[in-house]
Structures are given as C-alpha cells and as structure tokens.
PDB file of C-alpha atoms in Angstrom:
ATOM      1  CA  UNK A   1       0.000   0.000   0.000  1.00 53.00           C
ATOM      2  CA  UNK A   2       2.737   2.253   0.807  1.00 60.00           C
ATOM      3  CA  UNK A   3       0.347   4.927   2.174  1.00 71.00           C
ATOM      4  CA  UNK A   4       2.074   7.717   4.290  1.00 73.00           C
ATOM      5  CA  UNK A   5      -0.116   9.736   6.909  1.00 79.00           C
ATOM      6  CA  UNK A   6       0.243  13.840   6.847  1.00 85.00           C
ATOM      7  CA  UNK A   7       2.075  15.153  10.022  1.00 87.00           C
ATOM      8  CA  UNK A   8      -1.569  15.969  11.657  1.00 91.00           C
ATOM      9  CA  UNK A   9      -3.009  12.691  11.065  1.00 90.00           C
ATOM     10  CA  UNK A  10       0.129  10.684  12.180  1.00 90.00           C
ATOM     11  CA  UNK A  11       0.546  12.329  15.209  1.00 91.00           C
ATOM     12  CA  UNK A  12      -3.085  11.883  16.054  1.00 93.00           C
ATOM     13  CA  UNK A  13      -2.930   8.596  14.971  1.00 92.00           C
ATOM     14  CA  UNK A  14       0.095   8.111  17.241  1.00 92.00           C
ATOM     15  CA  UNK A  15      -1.696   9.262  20.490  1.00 94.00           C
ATOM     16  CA  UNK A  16      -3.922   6.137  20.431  1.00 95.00           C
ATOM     17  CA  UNK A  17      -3.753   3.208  22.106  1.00 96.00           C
ATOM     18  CA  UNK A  18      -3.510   0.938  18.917  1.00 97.00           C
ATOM     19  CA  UNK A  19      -4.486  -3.088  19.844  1.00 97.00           C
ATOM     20  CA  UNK A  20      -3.784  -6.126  17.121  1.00 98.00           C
ATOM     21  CA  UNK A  21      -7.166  -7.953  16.833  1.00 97.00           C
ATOM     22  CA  UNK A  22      -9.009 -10.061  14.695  1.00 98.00           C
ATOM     23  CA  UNK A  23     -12.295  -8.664  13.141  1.00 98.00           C
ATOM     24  CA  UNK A  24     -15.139  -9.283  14.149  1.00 97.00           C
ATOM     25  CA  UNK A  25     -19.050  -8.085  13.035  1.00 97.00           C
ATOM     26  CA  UNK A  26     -20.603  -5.646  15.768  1.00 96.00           C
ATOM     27  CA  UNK A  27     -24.101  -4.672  16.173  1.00 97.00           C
ATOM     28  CA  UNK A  28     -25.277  -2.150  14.160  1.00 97.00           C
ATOM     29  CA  UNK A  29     -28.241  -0.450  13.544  1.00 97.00           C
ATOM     30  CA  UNK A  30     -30.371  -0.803   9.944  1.00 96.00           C
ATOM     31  CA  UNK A  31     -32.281   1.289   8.578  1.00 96.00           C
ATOM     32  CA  UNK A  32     -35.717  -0.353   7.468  1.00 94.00           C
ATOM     33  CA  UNK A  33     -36.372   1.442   4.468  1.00 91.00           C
ATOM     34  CA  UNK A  34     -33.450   1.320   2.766  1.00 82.00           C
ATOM     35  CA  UNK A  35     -30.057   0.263   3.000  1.00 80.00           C
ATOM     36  CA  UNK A  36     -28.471   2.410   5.243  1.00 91.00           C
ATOM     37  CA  UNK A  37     -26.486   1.003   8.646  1.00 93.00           C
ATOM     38  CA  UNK A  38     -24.299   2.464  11.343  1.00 94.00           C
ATOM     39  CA  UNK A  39     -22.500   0.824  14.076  1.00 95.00           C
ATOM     40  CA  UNK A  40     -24.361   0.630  17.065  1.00 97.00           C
ATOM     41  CA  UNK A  41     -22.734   1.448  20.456  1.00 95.00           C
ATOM     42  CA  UNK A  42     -25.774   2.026  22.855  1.00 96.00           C
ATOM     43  CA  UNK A  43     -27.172   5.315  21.053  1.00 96.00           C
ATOM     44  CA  UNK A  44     -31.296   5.374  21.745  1.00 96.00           C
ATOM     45  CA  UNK A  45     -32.819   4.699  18.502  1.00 96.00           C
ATOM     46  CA  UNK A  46     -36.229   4.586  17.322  1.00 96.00           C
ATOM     47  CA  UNK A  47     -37.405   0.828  16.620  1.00 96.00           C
ATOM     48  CA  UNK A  48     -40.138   2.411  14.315  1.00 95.00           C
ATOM     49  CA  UNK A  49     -37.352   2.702  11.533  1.00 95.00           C
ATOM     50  CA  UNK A  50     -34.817   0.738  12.294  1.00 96.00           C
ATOM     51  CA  UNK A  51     -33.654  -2.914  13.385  1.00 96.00           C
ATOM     52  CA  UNK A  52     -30.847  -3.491  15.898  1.00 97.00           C
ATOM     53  CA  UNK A  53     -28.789  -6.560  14.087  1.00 96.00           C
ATOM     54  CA  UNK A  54     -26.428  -8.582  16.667  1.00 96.00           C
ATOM     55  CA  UNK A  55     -23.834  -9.004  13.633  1.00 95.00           C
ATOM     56  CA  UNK A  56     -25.262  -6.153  11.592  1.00 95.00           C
ATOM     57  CA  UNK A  57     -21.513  -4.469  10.963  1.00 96.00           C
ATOM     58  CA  UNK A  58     -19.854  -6.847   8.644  1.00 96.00           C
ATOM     59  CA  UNK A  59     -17.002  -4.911   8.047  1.00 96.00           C
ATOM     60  CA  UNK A  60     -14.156  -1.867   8.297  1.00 97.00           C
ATOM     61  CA  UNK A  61     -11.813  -0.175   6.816  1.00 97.00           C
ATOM     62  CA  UNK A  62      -8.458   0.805   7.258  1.00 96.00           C
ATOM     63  CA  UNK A  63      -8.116   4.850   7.634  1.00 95.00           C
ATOM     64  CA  UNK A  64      -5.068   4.976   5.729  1.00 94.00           C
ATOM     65  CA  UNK A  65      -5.624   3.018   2.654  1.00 95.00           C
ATOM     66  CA  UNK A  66      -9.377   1.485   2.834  1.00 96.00           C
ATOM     67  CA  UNK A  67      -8.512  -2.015   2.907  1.00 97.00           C
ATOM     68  CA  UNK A  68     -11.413  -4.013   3.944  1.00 98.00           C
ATOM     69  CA  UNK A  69     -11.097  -5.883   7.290  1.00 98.00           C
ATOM     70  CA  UNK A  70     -13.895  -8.518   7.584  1.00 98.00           C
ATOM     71  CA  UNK A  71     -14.221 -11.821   9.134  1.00 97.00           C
ATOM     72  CA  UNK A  72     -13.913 -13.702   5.815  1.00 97.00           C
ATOM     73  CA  UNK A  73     -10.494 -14.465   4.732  1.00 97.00           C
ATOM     74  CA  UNK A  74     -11.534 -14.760   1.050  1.00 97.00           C
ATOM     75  CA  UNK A  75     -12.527 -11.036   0.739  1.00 96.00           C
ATOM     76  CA  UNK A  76     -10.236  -9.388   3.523  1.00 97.00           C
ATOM     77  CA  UNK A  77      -7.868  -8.687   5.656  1.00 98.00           C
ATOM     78  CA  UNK A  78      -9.185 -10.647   9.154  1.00 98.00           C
ATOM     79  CA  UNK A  79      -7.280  -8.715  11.644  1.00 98.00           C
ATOM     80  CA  UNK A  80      -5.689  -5.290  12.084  1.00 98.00           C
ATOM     81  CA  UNK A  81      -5.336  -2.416  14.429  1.00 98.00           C
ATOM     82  CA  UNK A  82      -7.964  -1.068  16.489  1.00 97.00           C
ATOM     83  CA  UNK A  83      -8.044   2.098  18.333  1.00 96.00           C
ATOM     84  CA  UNK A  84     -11.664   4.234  19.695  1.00 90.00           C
ATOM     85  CA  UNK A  85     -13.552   2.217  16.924  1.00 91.00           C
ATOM     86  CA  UNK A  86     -11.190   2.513  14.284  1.00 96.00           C
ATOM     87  CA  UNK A  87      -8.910   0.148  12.140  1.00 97.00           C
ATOM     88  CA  UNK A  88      -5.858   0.353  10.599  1.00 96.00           C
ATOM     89  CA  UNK A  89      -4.163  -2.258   8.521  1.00 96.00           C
ATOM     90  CA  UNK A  90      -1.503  -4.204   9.642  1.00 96.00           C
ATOM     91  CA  UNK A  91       0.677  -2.639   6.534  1.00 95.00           C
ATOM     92  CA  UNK A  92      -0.781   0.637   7.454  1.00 94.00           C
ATOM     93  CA  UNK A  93      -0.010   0.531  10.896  1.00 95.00           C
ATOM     94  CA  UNK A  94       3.861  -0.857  10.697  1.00 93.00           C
ATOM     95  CA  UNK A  95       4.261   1.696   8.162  1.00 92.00           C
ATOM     96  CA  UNK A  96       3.295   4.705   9.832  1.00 90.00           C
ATOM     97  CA  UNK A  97       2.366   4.220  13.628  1.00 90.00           C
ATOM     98  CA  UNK A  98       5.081   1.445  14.482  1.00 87.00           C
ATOM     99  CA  UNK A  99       7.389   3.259  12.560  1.00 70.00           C
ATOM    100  CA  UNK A 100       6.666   6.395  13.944  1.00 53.00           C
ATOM    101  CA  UNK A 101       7.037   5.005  17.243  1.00 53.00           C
ATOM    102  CA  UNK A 102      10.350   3.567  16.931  1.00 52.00           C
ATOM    103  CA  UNK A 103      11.739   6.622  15.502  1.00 48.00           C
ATOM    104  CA  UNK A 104      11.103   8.878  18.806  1.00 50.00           C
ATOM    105  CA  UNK A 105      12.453   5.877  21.157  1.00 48.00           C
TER     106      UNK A 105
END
C-alpha cells in the first residue's frame, strides 16, 4: 500500500492506544427502508425505523488506505489495528504508527 499519513493525522494517529485484533461483526443499527447502517454502540434509537442486528456491521476499513477488514479471509484482511472504533491495517499501521514510534524511542 505504501500509504504515508500527513504530520496531523500521524501524530493523532500516534496518540492512540492501537491493539492487534481479529475482526469481528458488531451490532449495528439498519435502517428499514433502505439500506443504510451504522455501528451501534448504545445510542437510543427509534425501533419504528430501524432494526438493531447482533452481527449487523460486517465490516471496516483501514483509515489509511481502505482495505477491507472482515471476518472472511476470502474477501479481507481478518485482523488489524484497532483504536476508539477505528482500524488500521496491519501494513498501514507498521508503516506509519510502528514506525513512527520507533523513531522517537
């Protein structure tokens, strides 16, 4: 991928507390009319128009270069790095955050 982060983003990205884990779908919240879904982490929601879905979010991507992170290993990558809800590659991460880290040891 080779993606390199701006100075703003990297050092944001670099104040998280990044954790290697395997994906895994999350509830989410679907819309019923339509196709729309959003993750769902205890918001109130109105049951009128949408379903809550146990394994509704099927998948991520990486902020840096948009792999897909999924729990098939077919169609993407099945683990990565997650920080506050978001994911970052593995290739992502090494390249920039690990990286980054390393450098100001």
């Amino acid at each position: 991928m080779d993606q390199q982060l701006n100075p703003r983003d990297l050092k944001y990205f670099r104040s998280l507390k990044w954790t290697l884990q395997t994906w895994k779908p999350t509830p989410a919240l679907i819309e019923k009319k339509g196709a729309n879904a959003r993750p769902y982490i205890g918001q109130g929601y109105d049951p009128v128009f949408f379903d809550l879905v146990e394994d509704g979010w099927r998948h991520d991507h990486c902020e840096v270069c948009f792999v897909k992170l999924c729990d098939n290993p077919e169609t993407c990558q099945t683990e990565g790095y997650t920080a506050d809800r978001q994911w970052l590659c593995r290739e992502c991460y090494e390249q920039n955050v690990a990286v980054s880290s390393r450098l100001r040891s």
